[in-house]
């Protein structure tokens, strides 16, 4: 684990929350992206090294839809940047953590991601992410 890459926040209405977080943080989202496989629309804000990811559900039975139904809007996950996601997944598996996926998958913002079940982390959903090169910005 290297550092907190972003914090994911579940919201009901992405446009309204973009306005709210723009005035809160004093900056506009630098990108918006839909991840069909996860049934979410996302927007990203950057402050220094840390990002905030807002997530709006595109389907009631998607993970964000279910989360909001159960717990309302709020912090959904904490994401840690890792150098080698496969290695880190193997290490955590050996430590007894329950991973939500067997293989890393493509997430938003040009990342390979994997989630750790909240039941093995004190009720917190943890995301591991390994940033890949962004073809647009080459960052
Ligand atoms: Zn995330």
Coordinates of C-alpha atoms and ligand atoms in Angstrom, one line a residue:
X1 CA 0.0 0.0 0.0
X2 CA 1.5 3.4 -1.0
X3 CA -1.0 6.2 -0.2
X4 CA -4.7 7.1 -0.2
X5 CA -5.3 7.7 -3.9
X6 CA -8.9 8.7 -3.5
X7 CA -12.0 8.5 -1.4
X8 CA -15.2 7.3 -3.0
X9 CA -18.5 9.0 -2.1
X10 CA -21.9 7.6 -3.1
X11 CA -24.3 10.4 -4.2
X12 CA -27.9 10.3 -5.5
X13 CA -27.5 13.0 -8.1
X14 CA -24.1 13.5 -9.7
X15 CA -24.8 17.0 -11.2
X16 CA -26.0 18.4 -7.9
X17 CA -23.1 16.9 -6.0
X18 CA -20.6 18.2 -8.6
X19 CA -21.9 21.7 -7.9
X20 CA -21.7 21.1 -4.2
X21 CA -18.2 19.6 -4.2
X22 CA -17.0 22.3 -6.6
X23 CA -17.9 25.0 -4.1
X24 CA -16.6 22.9 -1.2
X25 CA -13.2 22.2 -2.8
X26 CA -12.9 25.3 -4.9
X27 CA -12.2 23.3 -8.1
X28 CA -14.2 21.7 -10.9
X29 CA -14.2 18.0 -11.5
X30 CA -11.4 17.2 -13.9
X31 CA -13.2 14.3 -15.5
X32 CA -16.5 12.4 -15.6
X33 CA -16.7 8.8 -16.6
X34 CA -19.3 6.0 -16.8
X35 CA -18.3 2.5 -15.8
X36 CA -20.9 0.3 -17.4
X37 CA -19.8 -2.9 -15.7
X38 CA -20.3 -1.3 -12.3
X39 CA -23.4 0.6 -13.2
X40 CA -22.0 3.9 -12.1
X41 CA -21.3 7.4 -13.4
X42 CA -18.4 9.0 -11.7
X43 CA -16.7 12.4 -11.4
X44 CA -13.2 13.1 -10.1
X45 CA -11.8 16.1 -8.2
X46 CA -8.2 16.5 -7.4
X47 CA -6.7 18.3 -4.4
X48 CA -2.9 17.9 -4.2
X49 CA -2.1 14.2 -4.3
X50 CA -5.6 13.1 -3.2
X51 CA -8.7 12.7 -5.3
X52 CA -12.4 12.5 -4.5
X53 CA -14.5 10.2 -6.6
X54 CA -18.3 10.8 -6.6
X55 CA -20.3 7.8 -7.7
X56 CA -23.9 7.9 -8.9
X57 CA -25.8 4.7 -9.6
X58 CA -27.1 4.1 -13.1
X59 CA -29.2 1.1 -12.0
X60 CA -31.1 0.4 -8.7
X61 CA -29.6 -3.0 -8.4
X62 CA -26.0 -1.9 -9.0
X63 CA -23.5 -1.7 -6.1
X64 CA -24.0 2.0 -5.5
X65 CA -27.8 1.8 -5.8
X66 CA -27.8 -0.9 -3.2
X67 CA -25.4 1.0 -0.9
X68 CA -27.5 4.2 -1.0
X69 CA -30.7 2.2 -0.4
X70 CA -29.2 0.6 2.7
X71 CA -27.1 3.3 4.2
X72 CA -27.9 6.5 2.3
X73 CA -25.4 8.8 0.7
X74 CA -21.9 9.1 2.1
X75 CA -18.4 7.7 2.1
X76 CA -18.4 4.4 0.1
X77 CA -14.8 3.4 -0.1
X78 CA -11.2 4.3 0.5
X79 CA -8.8 3.6 -2.3
X80 CA -5.1 2.9 -1.8
X81 CA -2.6 3.1 -4.6
X82 CA -0.4 0.0 -4.9
X83 CA 2.6 -0.7 -7.0
X84 CA 1.7 -4.2 -8.1
X85 CA -1.9 -5.1 -7.6
X86 CA -1.5 -8.8 -8.2
X87 CA 1.2 -9.1 -5.6
X88 CA -0.7 -7.0 -3.1
X89 CA -3.9 -9.2 -3.7
X90 CA -1.8 -12.3 -3.0
X91 CA -0.3 -10.8 0.1
X92 CA -3.7 -9.9 1.5
X93 CA -5.2 -13.3 0.6
X94 CA -2.4 -14.9 2.6
X95 CA -3.2 -12.5 5.5
X96 CA -6.7 -13.8 5.5
X97 CA -8.6 -10.9 3.8
X98 CA -11.6 -11.7 1.7
X99 CA -11.2 -10.1 -1.8
X100 CA -14.3 -9.3 -3.8
X101 CA -12.7 -10.3 -7.1
X102 CA -10.2 -13.0 -8.0
X103 CA -8.6 -10.9 -10.7
X104 CA -7.9 -7.2 -10.9
X105 CA -10.5 -5.5 -13.2
X106 CA -10.5 -2.3 -15.2
X107 CA -11.9 0.6 -13.1
X108 CA -12.5 4.3 -13.7
X109 CA -9.6 6.7 -14.2
X110 CA -7.3 4.3 -16.0
X111 CA -6.8 1.9 -13.1
X112 CA -6.7 -1.8 -12.3
X113 CA -8.8 -2.3 -9.2
X114 CA -9.7 -4.9 -6.7
X115 CA -11.9 -4.5 -3.6
X116 CA -11.6 -6.0 -0.1
X117 CA -14.8 -7.1 1.5
X118 CA -15.9 -4.7 4.2
X119 CA -16.5 -7.6 6.5
X120 CA -12.8 -8.2 6.6
X121 CA -11.9 -4.6 7.2
X122 CA -14.1 -3.3 10.1
X123 CA -16.9 -2.4 7.8
X124 CA -14.8 -0.3 5.4
X125 CA -14.8 -1.1 1.7
X126 CA -11.2 -0.9 0.7
X127 CA -10.1 -0.5 -3.0
X128 CA -6.7 -1.4 -4.2
X129 CA -5.8 0.5 -7.4
X130 CA -2.8 0.4 -9.7
X131 CA -2.7 3.5 -11.9
X132 CA -2.0 2.9 -15.5
X133 CA -0.8 5.5 -18.0
X134 CA -3.6 7.8 -19.1
X135 CA -3.6 7.9 -22.9
X136 CA -5.1 11.4 -22.9
X137 CA -2.7 13.2 -20.6
X138 CA 0.2 10.6 -20.7
X139 CA 0.4 11.3 -16.9
Ligands
LIG1 ZN1 -12.8 4.2 -6.3

